[in-house]
Each structure stands twice: as C-alpha cells, then as structure tokens.
PDB file of N, CA and C in Angstrom:
ATOM      1  N   MET A1206      -5.975 -22.958 -14.278  1.00  0.00           N
ATOM      2  CA  MET A1206      -4.853 -22.030 -14.453  1.00  0.00           C
ATOM      3  C   MET A1206      -3.336 -22.325 -14.209  1.00  0.00           C
ATOM      4  N   GLU A1207      -3.104 -20.950 -16.102  1.00  0.00           N
ATOM      5  CA  GLU A1207      -2.357 -21.388 -15.888  1.00  0.00           C
ATOM      6  C   GLU A1207      -1.607 -20.177 -16.608  1.00  0.00           C
ATOM      7  N   ASN A1208      -0.486 -19.413 -16.490  1.00  0.00           N
ATOM      8  CA  ASN A1208       0.089 -18.926 -16.539  1.00  0.00           C
ATOM      9  C   ASN A1208      -1.073 -17.523 -17.337  1.00  0.00           C
ATOM     10  N   CYS A1209      -1.011 -17.018 -16.356  1.00  0.00           N
ATOM     11  CA  CYS A1209      -1.896 -15.707 -15.531  1.00  0.00           C
ATOM     12  C   CYS A1209      -1.310 -15.116 -14.833  1.00  0.00           C
ATOM     13  N   ALA A1210      -1.631 -13.405 -15.532  1.00  0.00           N
ATOM     14  CA  ALA A1210      -1.167 -11.728 -14.647  1.00  0.00           C
ATOM     15  C   ALA A1210      -1.749 -11.575 -13.239  1.00  0.00           C
ATOM     16  N   CYS A1211      -1.567 -11.092 -12.155  1.00  0.00           N
ATOM     17  CA  CYS A1211      -3.142 -10.922 -11.347  1.00  0.00           C
ATOM     18  C   CYS A1211      -2.150  -9.523 -10.612  1.00  0.00           C
ATOM     19  N   CYS A1212      -3.188  -8.838 -10.366  1.00  0.00           N
ATOM     20  CA  CYS A1212      -2.481  -7.797  -9.646  1.00  0.00           C
ATOM     21  C   CYS A1212      -3.433  -7.952  -8.220  1.00  0.00           C
ATOM     22  N   PHE A1213      -2.583  -7.375  -7.323  1.00  0.00           N
ATOM     23  CA  PHE A1213      -3.195  -7.674  -6.009  1.00  0.00           C
ATOM     24  C   PHE A1213      -2.819  -5.159  -5.211  1.00  0.00           C
ATOM     25  N   ASP A1214      -3.549  -4.680  -5.541  1.00  0.00           N
ATOM     26  CA  ASP A1214      -4.583  -4.316  -5.122  1.00  0.00           C
ATOM     27  C   ASP A1214      -4.358  -3.776  -3.572  1.00  0.00           C
ATOM     28  N   MET A1215      -3.052  -2.678  -3.053  1.00  0.00           N
ATOM     29  CA  MET A1215      -2.725  -3.354  -1.573  1.00  0.00           C
ATOM     30  C   MET A1215      -3.213  -1.398  -0.614  1.00  0.00           C
ATOM     31  N   THR A1216      -3.618  -0.964  -1.940  1.00  0.00           N
ATOM     32  CA  THR A1216      -4.459   0.239  -1.824  1.00  0.00           C
ATOM     33  C   THR A1216      -5.565   0.950  -0.333  1.00  0.00           C
ATOM     34  N   GLY A1217      -4.873   0.911   0.942  1.00  0.00           N
ATOM     35  CA  GLY A1217      -5.411   1.159   1.752  1.00  0.00           C
ATOM     36  C   GLY A1217      -5.926  -0.408   2.459  1.00  0.00           C
ATOM     37  N   PHE A1218      -4.321  -1.689   2.614  1.00  0.00           N
ATOM     38  CA  PHE A1218      -4.668  -2.868   2.935  1.00  0.00           C
ATOM     39  C   PHE A1218      -3.727  -2.390   4.116  1.00  0.00           C
ATOM     40  N   HIS A1219      -4.686  -3.062   5.395  1.00  0.00           N
ATOM     41  CA  HIS A1219      -3.885  -2.835   6.885  1.00  0.00           C
ATOM     42  C   HIS A1219      -3.052  -4.163   7.216  1.00  0.00           C
ATOM     43  N   GLY A1220      -3.652  -5.557   6.575  1.00  0.00           N
ATOM     44  CA  GLY A1220      -3.111  -6.841   7.060  1.00  0.00           C
ATOM     45  C   GLY A1220      -4.505  -7.636   6.847  1.00  0.00           C
ATOM     46  N   TRP A1221      -3.698  -8.790   7.096  1.00  0.00           N
ATOM     47  CA  TRP A1221      -4.637  -9.678   7.181  1.00  0.00           C
ATOM     48  C   TRP A1221      -4.840 -10.143   8.008  1.00  0.00           C
ATOM     49  N   ASP A1222      -6.403 -11.016   8.628  1.00  0.00           N
ATOM     50  CA  ASP A1222      -6.900 -11.725  10.155  1.00  0.00           C
ATOM     51  C   ASP A1222      -6.073 -13.313  10.117  1.00  0.00           C
ATOM     52  N   ALA A1223      -6.088 -13.918  10.840  1.00  0.00           N
ATOM     53  CA  ALA A1223      -6.288 -15.784  10.465  1.00  0.00           C
ATOM     54  C   ALA A1223      -6.298 -15.545   9.051  1.00  0.00           C
ATOM     55  N   ALA A1224      -7.503 -16.324   9.680  1.00  0.00           N
ATOM     56  CA  ALA A1224      -8.477 -16.931   8.302  1.00  0.00           C
ATOM     57  C   ALA A1224      -8.284 -16.672   7.200  1.00  0.00           C
ATOM     58  N   ALA A1225      -8.281 -14.865   6.588  1.00  0.00           N
ATOM     59  CA  ALA A1225      -7.438 -14.998   5.727  1.00  0.00           C
ATOM     60  C   ALA A1225      -5.740 -14.830   5.649  1.00  0.00           C
ATOM     61  N   MET A1226      -5.035 -14.967   6.106  1.00  0.00           N
ATOM     62  CA  MET A1226      -4.231 -15.763   5.741  1.00  0.00           C
ATOM     63  C   MET A1226      -3.793 -16.535   4.712  1.00  0.00           C
ATOM     64  N   TRP A1227      -4.845 -17.328   5.694  1.00  0.00           N
ATOM     65  CA  TRP A1227      -4.517 -19.032   5.856  1.00  0.00           C
ATOM     66  C   TRP A1227      -5.563 -18.955   4.458  1.00  0.00           C
ATOM     67  N   GLU A1228      -5.940 -18.289   4.185  1.00  0.00           N
ATOM     68  CA  GLU A1228      -6.871 -18.365   2.180  1.00  0.00           C
ATOM     69  C   GLU A1228      -5.698 -18.282   1.429  1.00  0.00           C
ATOM     70  N   ASP A1229      -5.445 -17.325   1.480  1.00  0.00           N
ATOM     71  CA  ASP A1229      -4.282 -16.683   0.841  1.00  0.00           C
ATOM     72  C   ASP A1229      -3.205 -18.051   0.140  1.00  0.00           C
ATOM     73  N   ILE A1230      -2.531 -18.116   1.437  1.00  0.00           N
ATOM     74  CA  ILE A1230      -1.576 -19.433   2.106  1.00  0.00           C
ATOM     75  C   ILE A1230      -1.572 -20.824   0.812  1.00  0.00           C
ATOM     76  N   LYS A1231      -3.224 -21.291   0.857  1.00  0.00           N
ATOM     77  CA  LYS A1231      -4.068 -21.854   0.515  1.00  0.00           C
ATOM     78  C   LYS A1231      -3.766 -21.601  -1.138  1.00  0.00           C
ATOM     79  N   PHE A1232      -4.435 -20.997  -1.654  1.00  0.00           N
ATOM     80  CA  PHE A1232      -4.086 -20.413  -2.872  1.00  0.00           C
ATOM     81  C   PHE A1232      -2.695 -20.040  -3.348  1.00  0.00           C
ATOM     82  N   ASP A1233      -1.785 -19.422  -2.880  1.00  0.00           N
ATOM     83  CA  ASP A1233      -0.908 -19.149  -3.039  1.00  0.00           C
ATOM     84  C   ASP A1233       0.060 -20.872  -3.255  1.00  0.00           C
ATOM     85  N   THR A1234      -0.702 -22.245  -2.445  1.00  0.00           N
ATOM     86  CA  THR A1234       0.692 -22.922  -2.632  1.00  0.00           C
ATOM     87  C   THR A1234      -0.079 -23.596  -4.258  1.00  0.00           C
ATOM     88  N   LYS A1235      -1.303 -23.755  -4.101  1.00  0.00           N
ATOM     89  CA  LYS A1235      -2.121 -24.560  -5.569  1.00  0.00           C
ATOM     90  C   LYS A1235      -2.009 -23.792  -6.824  1.00  0.00           C
ATOM     91  N   HIS A1236      -2.027 -22.647  -6.655  1.00  0.00           N
ATOM     92  CA  HIS A1236      -0.731 -21.573  -8.470  1.00  0.00           C
ATOM     93  C   HIS A1236       0.019 -21.255  -8.059  1.00  0.00           C
ATOM     94  N   PHE A1237       1.029 -22.125  -6.768  1.00  0.00           N
ATOM     95  CA  PHE A1237       2.198 -21.867  -7.230  1.00  0.00           C
ATOM     96  C   PHE A1237       3.320 -21.128  -8.552  1.00  0.00           C
ATOM     97  N   ALA A1238       2.809 -21.568  -8.794  1.00  0.00           N
ATOM     98  CA  ALA A1238       4.244 -21.820 -11.434  1.00  0.00           C
ATOM     99  C   ALA A1238       2.247 -21.267 -12.169  1.00  0.00           C
ATOM    100  N   ASP A1239       1.752 -20.703 -11.559  1.00  0.00           N
ATOM    101  CA  ASP A1239       0.936 -20.270 -12.365  1.00  0.00           C
ATOM    102  C   ASP A1239       0.518 -19.561 -13.164  1.00  0.00           C
ATOM    103  N   ILE A1240       0.398 -18.342 -11.957  1.00  0.00           N
ATOM    104  CA  ILE A1240       0.986 -17.252 -11.904  1.00  0.00           C
ATOM    105  C   ILE A1240       2.147 -16.231 -12.736  1.00  0.00           C
ATOM    106  N   GLU A1241       2.449 -15.903 -14.088  1.00  0.00           N
ATOM    107  CA  GLU A1241       3.654 -15.561 -14.490  1.00  0.00           C
ATOM    108  C   GLU A1241       3.932 -14.159 -14.508  1.00  0.00           C
ATOM    109  N   ARG A1242       3.574 -13.016 -14.183  1.00  0.00           N
ATOM    110  CA  ARG A1242       3.430 -11.498 -13.380  1.00  0.00           C
ATOM    111  C   ARG A1242       1.972 -11.328 -12.646  1.00  0.00           C
ATOM    112  N   LEU A1243       2.792 -10.465 -11.371  1.00  0.00           N
ATOM    113  CA  LEU A1243       2.523 -10.284 -10.587  1.00  0.00           C
ATOM    114  C   LEU A1243       2.138  -8.144  -9.927  1.00  0.00           C
ATOM    115  N   ALA A1244       1.951  -7.759 -10.280  1.00  0.00           N
ATOM    116  CA  ALA A1244       1.911  -6.524  -9.411  1.00  0.00           C
ATOM    117  C   ALA A1244       1.329  -6.223  -8.698  1.00  0.00           C
ATOM    118  N   ILE A1245       1.776  -5.440  -7.397  1.00  0.00           N
ATOM    119  CA  ILE A1245       1.065  -5.046  -6.359  1.00  0.00           C
ATOM    120  C   ILE A1245       1.121  -3.521  -5.912  1.00  0.00           C
ATOM    121  N   VAL A1246       0.253  -3.007  -6.159  1.00  0.00           N
ATOM    122  CA  VAL A1246      -0.314  -1.694  -6.323  1.00  0.00           C
ATOM    123  C   VAL A1246      -0.404  -1.253  -4.756  1.00  0.00           C
ATOM    124  N   GLY A1247      -0.102  -0.117  -4.122  1.00  0.00           N
ATOM    125  CA  GLY A1247      -0.251  -0.136  -3.172  1.00  0.00           C
ATOM    126  C   GLY A1247       0.140   1.441  -2.816  1.00  0.00           C
ATOM    127  N   ASP A1248       0.626   2.503  -1.767  1.00  0.00           N
ATOM    128  CA  ASP A1248       0.246   3.765  -1.132  1.00  0.00           C
ATOM    129  C   ASP A1248       1.376   3.609  -0.473  1.00  0.00           C
ATOM    130  N   LYS A1249       1.792   2.289   0.205  1.00  0.00           N
ATOM    131  CA  LYS A1249       2.732   2.960   1.211  1.00  0.00           C
ATOM    132  C   LYS A1249       4.039   2.079   1.278  1.00  0.00           C
ATOM    133  N   LYS A1250       4.916   2.357   2.080  1.00  0.00           N
ATOM    134  CA  LYS A1250       6.272   2.141   2.245  1.00  0.00           C
ATOM    135  C   LYS A1250       5.995   0.064   2.573  1.00  0.00           C
ATOM    136  N   TRP A1251       5.887   0.199   3.550  1.00  0.00           N
ATOM    137  CA  TRP A1251       5.549  -1.296   3.659  1.00  0.00           C
ATOM    138  C   TRP A1251       4.186  -2.391   2.515  1.00  0.00           C
ATOM    139  N   GLN A1252       4.405  -1.625   1.834  1.00  0.00           N
ATOM    140  CA  GLN A1252       3.229  -2.631   0.798  1.00  0.00           C
ATOM    141  C   GLN A1252       4.283  -2.730  -0.057  1.00  0.00           C
ATOM    142  N   GLN A1253       5.767  -1.435  -0.463  1.00  0.00           N
ATOM    143  CA  GLN A1253       6.372  -1.738  -2.125  1.00  0.00           C
ATOM    144  C   GLN A1253       7.467  -2.989  -0.854  1.00  0.00           C
ATOM    145  N   GLY A1254       7.481  -3.275  -0.140  1.00  0.00           N
ATOM    146  CA  GLY A1254       8.126  -3.994   0.988  1.00  0.00           C
ATOM    147  C   GLY A1254       7.791  -5.351   0.952  1.00  0.00           C
ATOM    148  N   MET A1255       6.753  -5.933   0.888  1.00  0.00           N
ATOM    149  CA  MET A1255       5.902  -6.295  -0.159  1.00  0.00           C
ATOM    150  C   MET A1255       6.253  -7.417  -0.918  1.00  0.00           C
ATOM    151  N   ALA A1256       6.515  -6.770  -2.511  1.00  0.00           N
ATOM    152  CA  ALA A1256       6.316  -6.870  -3.383  1.00  0.00           C
ATOM    153  C   ALA A1256       8.340  -8.013  -2.952  1.00  0.00           C
ATOM    154  N   THR A1257       9.084  -8.041  -2.549  1.00  0.00           N
ATOM    155  CA  THR A1257      10.513  -8.595  -2.276  1.00  0.00           C
ATOM    156  C   THR A1257      10.368  -9.567  -1.056  1.00  0.00           C
ATOM    157  N   PHE A1258       9.193  -9.547  -0.298  1.00  0.00           N
ATOM    158  CA  PHE A1258       8.727 -10.238   1.051  1.00  0.00           C
ATOM    159  C   PHE A1258       7.551 -11.566  -0.216  1.00  0.00           C
ATOM    160  N   PHE A1259       7.207 -11.263  -1.344  1.00  0.00           N
ATOM    161  CA  PHE A1259       5.766 -12.175  -2.260  1.00  0.00           C
ATOM    162  C   PHE A1259       7.669 -13.212  -3.000  1.00  0.00           C
ATOM    163  N   LYS A1260       8.389 -13.637  -3.071  1.00  0.00           N
ATOM    164  CA  LYS A1260       9.195 -13.262  -3.703  1.00  0.00           C
ATOM    165  C   LYS A1260       9.485 -15.060  -3.759  1.00  0.00           C
ATOM    166  N   PRO A1261      10.064 -15.756  -2.520  1.00  0.00           N
ATOM    167  CA  PRO A1261      10.072 -17.316  -2.115  1.00  0.00           C
ATOM    168  C   PRO A1261       9.230 -18.182  -2.395  1.00  0.00           C
ATOM    169  N   PHE A1262       7.482 -17.169  -2.692  1.00  0.00           N
ATOM    170  CA  PHE A1262       7.091 -18.166  -2.840  1.00  0.00           C
ATOM    171  C   PHE A1262       5.125 -18.018  -4.513  1.00  0.00           C
ATOM    172  N   THR A1263       6.635 -18.400  -4.420  1.00  0.00           N
ATOM    173  CA  THR A1263       6.217 -17.589  -6.391  1.00  0.00           C
ATOM    174  C   THR A1263       6.494 -17.714  -7.304  1.00  0.00           C
ATOM    175  N   LYS A1264       6.765 -18.677  -8.334  1.00  0.00           N
ATOM    176  CA  LYS A1264       7.876 -18.016  -9.580  1.00  0.00           C
ATOM    177  C   LYS A1264       7.182 -17.111 -10.135  1.00  0.00           C
ATOM    178  N   ALA A1265       6.094 -16.837 -10.237  1.00  0.00           N
ATOM    179  CA  ALA A1265       6.543 -14.786 -11.314  1.00  0.00           C
ATOM    180  C   ALA A1265       6.903 -14.202 -10.425  1.00  0.00           C
ATOM    181  N   THR A1266       7.280 -13.750 -11.905  1.00  0.00           N
ATOM    182  CA  THR A1266       8.292 -12.045 -11.979  1.00  0.00           C
ATOM    183  C   THR A1266       6.908 -11.130 -10.553  1.00  0.00           C
ATOM    184  N   ILE A1267       7.472 -10.077 -10.029  1.00  0.00           N
ATOM    185  CA  ILE A1267       6.401  -8.599  -8.885  1.00  0.00           C
ATOM    186  C   ILE A1267       7.028  -8.137  -9.547  1.00  0.00           C
ATOM    187  N   ARG A1268       6.015  -6.853  -9.552  1.00  0.00           N
ATOM    188  CA  ARG A1268       6.613  -5.596  -9.691  1.00  0.00           C
ATOM    189  C   ARG A1268       5.644  -4.478  -8.647  1.00  0.00           C
ATOM    190  N   TYR A1269       6.179  -3.765  -7.923  1.00  0.00           N
ATOM    191  CA  TYR A1269       5.434  -3.257  -6.971  1.00  0.00           C
ATOM    192  C   TYR A1269       5.343  -1.131  -7.898  1.00  0.00           C
ATOM    193  N   PHE A1270       4.110  -1.043  -7.959  1.00  0.00           N
ATOM    194  CA  PHE A1270       3.240   0.138  -8.766  1.00  0.00           C
ATOM    195  C   PHE A1270       2.462   1.070  -7.685  1.00  0.00           C
ATOM    196  N   ASP A1271       3.238   2.658  -7.602  1.00  0.00           N
ATOM    197  CA  ASP A1271       2.392   2.968  -5.939  1.00  0.00           C
ATOM    198  C   ASP A1271       0.996   3.084  -7.187  1.00  0.00           C
ATOM    199  N   HIS A1272      -0.054   3.269  -6.343  1.00  0.00           N
ATOM    200  CA  HIS A1272      -1.521   3.574  -5.967  1.00  0.00           C
ATOM    201  C   HIS A1272      -1.669   4.784  -7.587  1.00  0.00           C
ATOM    202  N   ASP A1273      -0.263   5.619  -7.837  1.00  0.00           N
ATOM    203  CA  ASP A1273      -0.919   6.845  -8.315  1.00  0.00           C
ATOM    204  C   ASP A1273      -0.694   5.982  -9.974  1.00  0.00           C
ATOM    205  N   ASP A1274      -0.048   4.952 -10.102  1.00  0.00           N
ATOM    206  CA  ASP A1274       0.434   4.349 -11.593  1.00  0.00           C
ATOM    207  C   ASP A1274      -0.152   3.141 -11.359  1.00  0.00           C
ATOM    208  N   ALA A1275      -1.338   2.864 -11.410  1.00  0.00           N
ATOM    209  CA  ALA A1275      -2.023   1.872 -11.851  1.00  0.00           C
ATOM    210  C   ALA A1275      -2.208   1.264 -12.702  1.00  0.00           C
ATOM    211  N   ALA A1276      -2.072   2.435 -13.685  1.00  0.00           N
ATOM    212  CA  ALA A1276      -2.931   2.146 -15.133  1.00  0.00           C
ATOM    213  C   ALA A1276      -1.168   1.335 -15.983  1.00  0.00           C
ATOM    214  N   GLU A1277      -0.559   1.345 -14.380  1.00  0.00           N
ATOM    215  CA  GLU A1277       0.485   1.324 -15.819  1.00  0.00           C
ATOM    216  C   GLU A1277       1.269  -0.198 -15.584  1.00  0.00           C
ATOM    217  N   ALA A1278       0.206  -0.181 -13.479  1.00  0.00           N
ATOM    218  CA  ALA A1278       0.612  -1.620 -13.763  1.00  0.00           C
ATOM    219  C   ALA A1278      -0.085  -2.986 -14.410  1.00  0.00           C
ATOM    220  N   ARG A1279      -1.630  -2.832 -14.928  1.00  0.00           N
ATOM    221  CA  ARG A1279      -2.647  -3.111 -15.826  1.00  0.00           C
ATOM    222  C   ARG A1279      -1.969  -3.275 -16.879  1.00  0.00           C
ATOM    223  N   LYS A1280      -2.096  -1.879 -17.740  1.00  0.00           N
ATOM    224  CA  LYS A1280      -0.683  -2.111 -19.051  1.00  0.00           C
ATOM    225  C   LYS A1280       0.323  -3.390 -19.300  1.00  0.00           C
ATOM    226  N   TRP A1281       1.282  -3.231 -17.839  1.00  0.00           N
ATOM    227  CA  TRP A1281       2.787  -4.384 -17.609  1.00  0.00           C
ATOM    228  C   TRP A1281       1.788  -5.681 -17.144  1.00  0.00           C
ATOM    229  N   LEU A1282       1.096  -5.695 -16.375  1.00  0.00           N
ATOM    230  CA  LEU A1282       0.140  -7.317 -16.492  1.00  0.00           C
ATOM    231  C   LEU A1282      -0.115  -7.169 -17.975  1.00  0.00           C
ATOM    232  N   GLY A1283      -0.878  -7.291 -19.739  1.00  0.00           N
ATOM    233  CA  GLY A1283      -1.022  -7.192 -20.243  1.00  0.00           C
ATOM    234  C   GLY A1283      -0.533  -7.803 -20.696  1.00  0.00           C
ATOM    235  N   GLU A1284       0.678  -6.804 -21.056  1.00  0.00           N
ATOM    236  CA  GLU A1284       1.929  -7.336 -21.851  1.00  0.00           C
ATOM    237  C   GLU A1284       2.702  -8.954 -21.831  1.00  0.00           C
ATOM    238  N   SER A1285       1.763  -9.404 -20.851  1.00  0.00           N
ATOM    239  CA  SER A1285       2.650 -11.084 -21.046  1.00  0.00           C
ATOM    240  C   SER A1285       1.436 -12.160 -20.815  1.00  0.00           C
ATOM    241  N   GLN A1286       0.524 -11.373 -21.585  1.00  0.00           N
ATOM    242  CA  GLN A1286      -0.602 -12.342 -22.132  1.00  0.00           C
ATOM    243  C   GLN A1286      -0.136 -12.619 -23.446  1.00  0.00           C
ATOM    244  N   PRO A1287      -1.168 -13.761 -23.475  1.00  0.00           N
ATOM    245  CA  PRO A1287      -0.845 -14.639 -25.761  1.00  0.00           C
ATOM    246  C   PRO A1287      -0.919 -13.379 -25.963  1.00  0.00           C
ATOM    247  N   GLY A1288      -0.801 -13.176 -27.223  1.00  0.00           N
ATOM    248  CA  GLY A1288      -1.331 -12.091 -28.344  1.00  0.00           C
ATOM    249  C   GLY A1288      -1.648 -10.761 -28.039  1.00  0.00           C
ATOM    250  N   ASN A1289      -0.496 -10.397 -27.414  1.00  0.00           N
ATOM    251  CA  ASN A1289      -0.261  -8.704 -26.815  1.00  0.00           C
ATOM    252  C   ASN A1289       1.091  -8.597 -27.202  1.00  0.00           C
TER     253      ASN A1289
END
C-alpha cells in the first residue's frame, strides 16, 4: 500500500478495547508513510481532538469533518488520488 487516502468514521465510536488498540498500533506502524490523507469523521468534540492526537503517528495530512459533512470528507480524500 502506498499513497492512499483513508476515512476513519468515528460516528458512534466510544473507544477501543486493548486488543483493538494493539491491532491499530500495528497497522499504523506498518503503514506510517503510506497514507497521504486521513479524514476523520465524527459527531463528538473529543473525536475532533483525535485529529490532533494522530498527527505524531503519521505523515498524512489529517482533517476532521463533522458527521453531517461526510460527503465533503470523501470528496477531499478523492482529490488526493492520482488522476483526479
């Protein structure tokens, strides 16, 4: 995987259990330089703060979108893809 764009939809998300967090850490470590853009979609203030929290763990450009703006998030991610 290289130069991909990802959407992390946190709508209704309440947190990780230990096993899920470990799997996320392994994925993040393996793909640190592969993700070009990361859109975080959510509906709570703390989820917006996750955009700042994630920055040291990736080279990706990270942007938060409110759940009502999920279509805008997908559009923003598509802008980063070659040929668009």
